[in-house]
Amino acid sequence: MAALLGPISKRQFGQNERSTFGFLSSVEAHGFRAYLQSTPLSQATWYRPSDYWDYLRANLESAILASPDGHRWSQAVEAVERAEAKTGDPLMVAMIKNIAVIDMFRSGSGLAADLPVLSALFYKVPQEEIDGALRKLASLKVALFKSYTGAWSVFEGSDFDIDAAIAQALATSPGLDYAKLSQLMGMHPVVAKRHYHETGSMRWMDLSLRSVEQAEKIAQGYEPQRGEFGQFILALPSRGMSAREAHKRAQACARLKPWPVLVGIPSNHARIAELSAELVALEQVKERHELGGDPVARREVFARLAAARSDLEDQLQAAVSLSKWHGGSDEVVAPGAKLSPVASSLADELYLSCPHVWSELVNRDSVSSNSVKARRDLLHAMVNAEGQELLGIEGFAAERGLFDTLLIASDLYRLEGGAWCFCQPSQASGNGFIELWKATRALFEDSNARVGVDEIYKRWSQPPFGLKQGVLPVVLTAFLLAHKANVAVYKDGMFTPRLNDADIDECLQDASRFTLRWIAIDEDKNRILEGISKLLAEVGEKSESSDPLEAARGLVSMVYNLPEWSRRTQRLGETAKAMRDMLLKASDPHKVLFVDLAFLLGAADGKSYVKELRAPLQEIATAYSKMLGQVEAKMLEALDATRDDLESLRERAKSVAGVAGNFRLDAFATRLASYDGLHESLEGILSLAADKPPRDWVDRHIDAALLELAQFARRFREAEAFVAVQGRQARSEAIAVVIGAGAETTTITRSFAISERHRKMVDDKAADLASMLQSQGLGTDVLLAILAKAGMKLATEKESSND
Amino acid sequence: MIERHVLGISGGKDSAALAVWMRDKHPNLNIDYFFTDTGEELPEVYEFLGRLEGYLGKPIARLNPRRDFRFWLREYNHFLPSPQTRWCTRKLKLAPFEQWVKPWLAAGDKVFSYVAIRADEEYREGYSAKADNLFVRLPFRDAGVDKLRVVDILESSGVGYPKYYDWRSRSGCTFCFFQQKIEWVRLREQHPEDYEKAKELEKDALEHGSPFTWSKGESLWDMEKPERIAEIKAEYENRRVRQRKAIPINPLRPVRESHEDIDDIYGEDEGGGACAICHK
């Protein structure tokens, strides 16, 4: 027997001629020579294939694994190891090794591990024992009798019983999980291709597998979940439900409105149910942990899973085309029809007024970040550059493409009356936009109610329009701009005078913060608005157009743009103050202009309204410059200067700047040196005085500034006196006297030099005078006042005598 | 070619001192002052700006009044900024400045930007110019003006320190994530309403799945527990005492009592990388 095996093995993996001779003559472990040497004669039987197994295992395993026999070898090794693990019986282990070797080289040797061969190998063992051992090996799932070859071989599977596991899974599963099944099968939605081609909007219906009961439940109150607009449901009747009944129930639950739910009963439903059950069961079996360590069984489960899946796919494909689809009416979509055209015509019906938008970038629900940026740029251009032919977009950036596809193609932005502007849709815009505009106008029917932007979006997204999320902001902005004369925008409930790009960004973030209102204007109101427009022009507020709402916006934004001080001051007339406060708090132009203001002004009609409005409006508008003027007058007075001769003031300031020795006074003088009487330079001086710019003042800052200015002025004049005596000769004594009290008293400044020879006399006389006055018992303050008055008298007398 | 001169005011001491200094040393330069308002500044900052404007005699332009911190917070899915994703400085400070000077740069004007990096500081890019005709100037560095001189400039001009320096060492947002825990504790004492607002923002962010809290490793809710406050204060006091001892005494320049600088105490160079833009 053993001799037979030598050539066999050579032929089988004869990568090396020496292997046979090596086997016979070398001293490798378990080799023939090792056997001869280690086996005592008394125990000698034959050198069996099982010994040869040991030889191969010990010496050549790595070579065999790399050869084409590697796979079978590893299966054999696994079988042998399992047998070794499960039974300690040496006979059985030897037996499986023999089977393994013979089986492995069967095709080359022509020798099969059939019963006679095995009995011959174990000639000493009784036949019954051999039979018993073989049966035991079979029950351990180690060896397998293959009836078609009539021989034993190693068990190529594993001890995992797949069929039993499937049966178990089927028994425990509560029924078919159709949702999971749909997911497993990866059933694709049905795209309404023709509709997409014709309208530019991609729409689809879901296709799913359900039981009839589930289909009924879903159809009841169905709402699209994930962007689809309807459902195709393949409904499988449960066991025992007749085809007739199934069709009847499908017919009853299918519907076209509000959303199409079509139900089909596949004619091959029994087979689908069977395969589905198997598939789901196999999926469960696949997850069992026993398979983790059982590659053979795992392989088999996967193979069966793939087979079941492809079978089911075939069946479902057939089912989709073979089903009779019920659409709720008596009409039945004939078997064999393709689903996409059906979906298209359903979409056409449902989205009857869908505006045509040919932009793959934004005509979708989720927009890529690049497109989001392009759309944002376009929206900014829309609010900032209306009137320019291309909205001021230069070159061919992405927003230029959006501009063409969204605004030009839809004819919403066009040349009208010689100017580019956003307009209502025209015939060229198509029926969709016209209907959209109509429906939106209808939302504003109640002019007292505000309509949320999110509400508008919702209306636009629903049938019959079905606008995609990506285009909503663009269409909305076009709508707002086309109707800016009539639509008032509110953010967080507050009126927004003019829409700007920051508002757009905030609207993109959260549309629900914005609400709109349609302002209806009649004849009388029109007169008021025109009057306001004129008044605004009078106070220097430019109003861009004669749009009535524009005028109202102008009034509110005029008040908002006032300097802080004008918005807070109490130094205004009662009416003006009340009007300002009202406008500042205004959240609704309609109410404030036509109700609150009218009441405040006590005006009965448009004409008297405008007349009454003029005075307070001008008062508010000019309050700030008036206040500045008053402060300026006081400052000039304190400096003993006039507005008519600022030049000499600047000269005086120049000589003082830099020598005052005080940072703040220096700053004051520097500013005076360039003072030109304009608002801006006055503000510079005043902000220094009050440590706060005058536009941010509150009333008390005026007093603080006046006080500080008075001090500045006094020190300024002191410094002037100091400058006058600077640089005198050291030999003469220079004396400067500044006399004056308060900012408004005339101040006398004289400087004079006393020569050396008068010095003694001056000192003596001064001492005389001082002691004389002191002897009167008067306080120092009083004495100084007397001296000051006397000095003034002398100075003025001298002046007049000079004249 | 027109030359433009811009100077960014952050609300902190250095930039204010630079503005004062430039006004005195280069009164002929027509400097445009700007302040990038995040909408989340301390009230002291506005008060200080008013004082500074008073001294400068020129309005300080306020940039980005519309898109404020909260706007960008929504834009960033309610994720709080952090040292790793510091969108706040990018969006609230840099972008508005770039936008502001963009038309000038586009018109080919030369723009000089004056940045208040002091002579005693490590060199840091305040803002690296991206355009050829934008020039960054560091006058303090050129003139050797250091921290003590800055204090001098502010005090002798009468502008003085911003009031928040009594309890906090940085300008910028009330809830700046660069601030130390002690500053959070003091923010809560000084401006409890701002602390509450920061808490709300943090709560909102965490609800939206933000991985960041304002202060590293703990939420403001945890931080305001009395025992934690005591712990933070004690730790700060320890550090302060240690740092005092460590100051080398310069016999030529006697140490003057000045505001304690919290970043000094934590051994960090002006806010640990918070850099010139927010805190100068």
Coordinates of N, CA, C and O in Angstrom, one line a residue, chain A residues 488-490 494-498 529 532-533 536 541 548-562 567 579-594 597 609 613 617 620:
Chain A
A488 N -44.0 94.8 2.9 CA -43.2 95.3 4.0 C -42.6 94.0 4.7 O -43.3 93.0 4.9
V489 N -41.3 94.1 5.0 CA -40.6 92.9 5.6 C -40.4 93.2 7.1 O -40.0 94.3 7.5
Y490 N -40.6 92.1 7.9 CA -40.4 92.2 9.3 C -39.5 91.1 9.7 O -39.6 90.0 9.3
M494 N -40.1 92.9 13.8 CA -39.7 94.4 13.7 C -39.6 94.7 12.2 O -39.1 94.0 11.4
F495 N -40.2 95.9 11.9 CA -40.2 96.3 10.5 C -38.7 96.6 10.1 O -37.9 97.2 10.8
T496 N -38.4 96.1 8.9 CA -37.0 96.3 8.4 C -37.1 97.3 7.3 O -37.7 97.0 6.2
P497 N -36.6 98.5 7.5 CA -36.8 99.5 6.5 C -36.3 99.1 5.1 O -37.0 99.3 4.1
R498 N -35.1 98.6 5.0 CA -34.6 98.2 3.7 C -33.9 96.9 3.8 O -33.1 96.6 4.7
L529 N -48.1 110.0 1.6 CA -46.8 109.4 1.3 C -46.0 110.3 0.4 O -44.8 110.5 0.6
I532 N -44.8 113.1 2.5 CA -43.6 112.7 3.3 C -42.4 112.7 2.5 O -41.3 113.2 2.9
S533 N -42.5 112.2 1.2 CA -41.4 112.1 0.4 C -40.8 113.5 0.1 O -39.6 113.7 0.1
L536 N -39.1 114.8 3.2 CA -37.8 114.2 3.5 C -36.7 114.8 2.6 O -35.6 115.0 3.0
E541 N -32.9 114.2 3.2 CA -32.9 112.8 3.1 C -33.3 112.4 1.7 O -34.3 112.7 1.2
P548 N -44.6 104.7 -2.7 CA -45.1 105.1 -1.4 C -44.4 104.5 -0.2 O -44.0 105.1 0.7
L549 N -44.3 103.1 -0.3 CA -43.7 102.5 0.8 C -42.3 102.9 1.0 O -41.8 103.0 2.1
E550 N -41.6 103.3 -0.1 CA -40.3 103.8 0.0 C -40.2 105.0 0.8 O -39.3 105.2 1.7
A551 N -41.2 105.9 0.7 CA -41.2 107.1 1.5 C -41.4 106.7 3.0 O -40.7 107.3 3.9
A552 N -42.2 105.8 3.2 CA -42.4 105.4 4.6 C -41.2 104.8 5.2 O -40.8 105.1 6.3
R553 N -40.5 104.0 4.4 CA -39.2 103.5 4.8 C -38.2 104.6 5.1 O -37.5 104.6 6.1
G554 N -38.2 105.6 4.2 CA -37.3 106.7 4.4 C -37.5 107.4 5.7 O -36.6 107.8 6.4
L555 N -38.8 107.6 6.1 CA -39.1 108.3 7.3 C -38.5 107.5 8.5 O -37.9 108.1 9.4
V556 N -38.8 106.2 8.5 CA -38.3 105.4 9.6 C -36.8 105.4 9.6 O -36.2 105.6 10.7
S557 N -36.2 105.2 8.4 CA -34.7 105.1 8.5 C -34.1 106.5 8.8 O -33.0 106.5 9.3
M558 N -34.8 107.5 8.4 CA -34.2 108.8 8.8 C -34.1 108.9 10.3 O -33.0 109.3 10.9
V559 N -35.1 108.5 11.0 CA -35.1 108.6 12.5 C -34.0 107.6 13.0 O -33.3 107.9 14.0
Y560 N -33.9 106.5 12.4 CA -32.9 105.5 12.8 C -31.5 106.0 12.6 O -30.6 105.6 13.3
N561 N -31.3 106.8 11.6 CA -30.0 107.2 11.2 C -29.6 108.5 12.0 O -28.5 109.0 11.8
L562 N -30.5 109.0 12.8 CA -30.1 110.2 13.5 C -29.0 109.9 14.5 O -28.8 108.8 14.9
R567 N -31.6 111.0 19.1 CA -32.6 109.9 19.4 C -32.9 109.9 20.9 O -33.9 109.3 21.3
M579 N -43.2 112.2 18.3 CA -43.1 111.6 17.0 C -41.9 110.8 16.9 O -41.9 109.7 16.3
R580 N -40.8 111.4 17.4 CA -39.5 110.6 17.3 C -39.6 109.3 18.0 O -39.3 108.2 17.5
D581 N -40.1 109.3 19.2 CA -40.2 108.1 20.0 C -41.1 107.1 19.3 O -40.8 105.9 19.3
M582 N -42.2 107.6 18.7 CA -43.1 106.7 18.0 C -42.4 106.0 16.8 O -42.5 104.8 16.6
L583 N -41.6 106.8 16.1 CA -41.0 106.3 14.9 C -39.9 105.3 15.3 O -39.6 104.3 14.7
L584 N -39.2 105.6 16.4 CA -38.1 104.7 16.9 C -38.7 103.4 17.3 O -38.0 102.3 17.1
K585 N -39.9 103.4 17.9 CA -40.4 102.1 18.3 C -41.2 101.4 17.2 O -41.6 100.3 17.4
A586 N -41.3 102.1 16.1 CA -42.2 101.6 15.1 C -41.8 100.2 14.6 O -40.6 99.9 14.4
S587 N -42.8 99.3 14.6 CA -42.5 98.0 14.1 C -43.3 97.7 12.8 O -43.2 96.7 12.2
D588 N -44.2 98.7 12.5 CA -45.1 98.5 11.4 C -45.4 99.8 10.7 O -46.1 100.7 11.3
P589 N -44.9 100.0 9.5 CA -45.0 101.3 8.9 C -46.5 101.7 8.7 O -46.8 102.8 8.8
H590 N -47.2 100.7 8.4 CA -48.6 101.0 8.1 C -49.3 101.6 9.3 O -49.9 102.6 9.2
K591 N -49.1 100.9 10.4 CA -49.8 101.4 11.6 C -49.2 102.8 12.0 O -50.0 103.7 12.3
V592 N -47.9 102.9 12.0 CA -47.3 104.1 12.5 C -47.7 105.3 11.7 O -48.0 106.4 12.1
L593 N -47.7 105.1 10.3 CA -47.9 106.3 9.4 C -49.4 106.7 9.4 O -49.7 107.8 9.5
F594 N -50.2 105.7 9.3 CA -51.6 106.0 9.0 C -52.5 106.0 10.2 O -53.6 106.4 10.2
L597 N -49.4 108.2 13.8 CA -49.0 109.5 13.5 C -50.2 110.4 13.2 O -50.3 111.6 13.6
Y609 N -52.4 116.6 7.3 CA -51.4 115.6 7.9 C -50.0 116.1 7.5 O -49.1 116.3 8.3
L613 N -47.1 117.8 9.8 CA -45.9 117.0 10.0 C -44.6 117.8 9.8 O -43.6 117.5 10.4
L617 N -41.0 117.4 12.1 CA -40.0 116.7 11.3 C -38.7 117.4 11.1 O -37.6 116.9 11.3
I620 N -36.8 117.7 14.4 CA -36.0 116.5 14.7 C -34.7 116.4 13.9 O -33.6 116.1 14.3

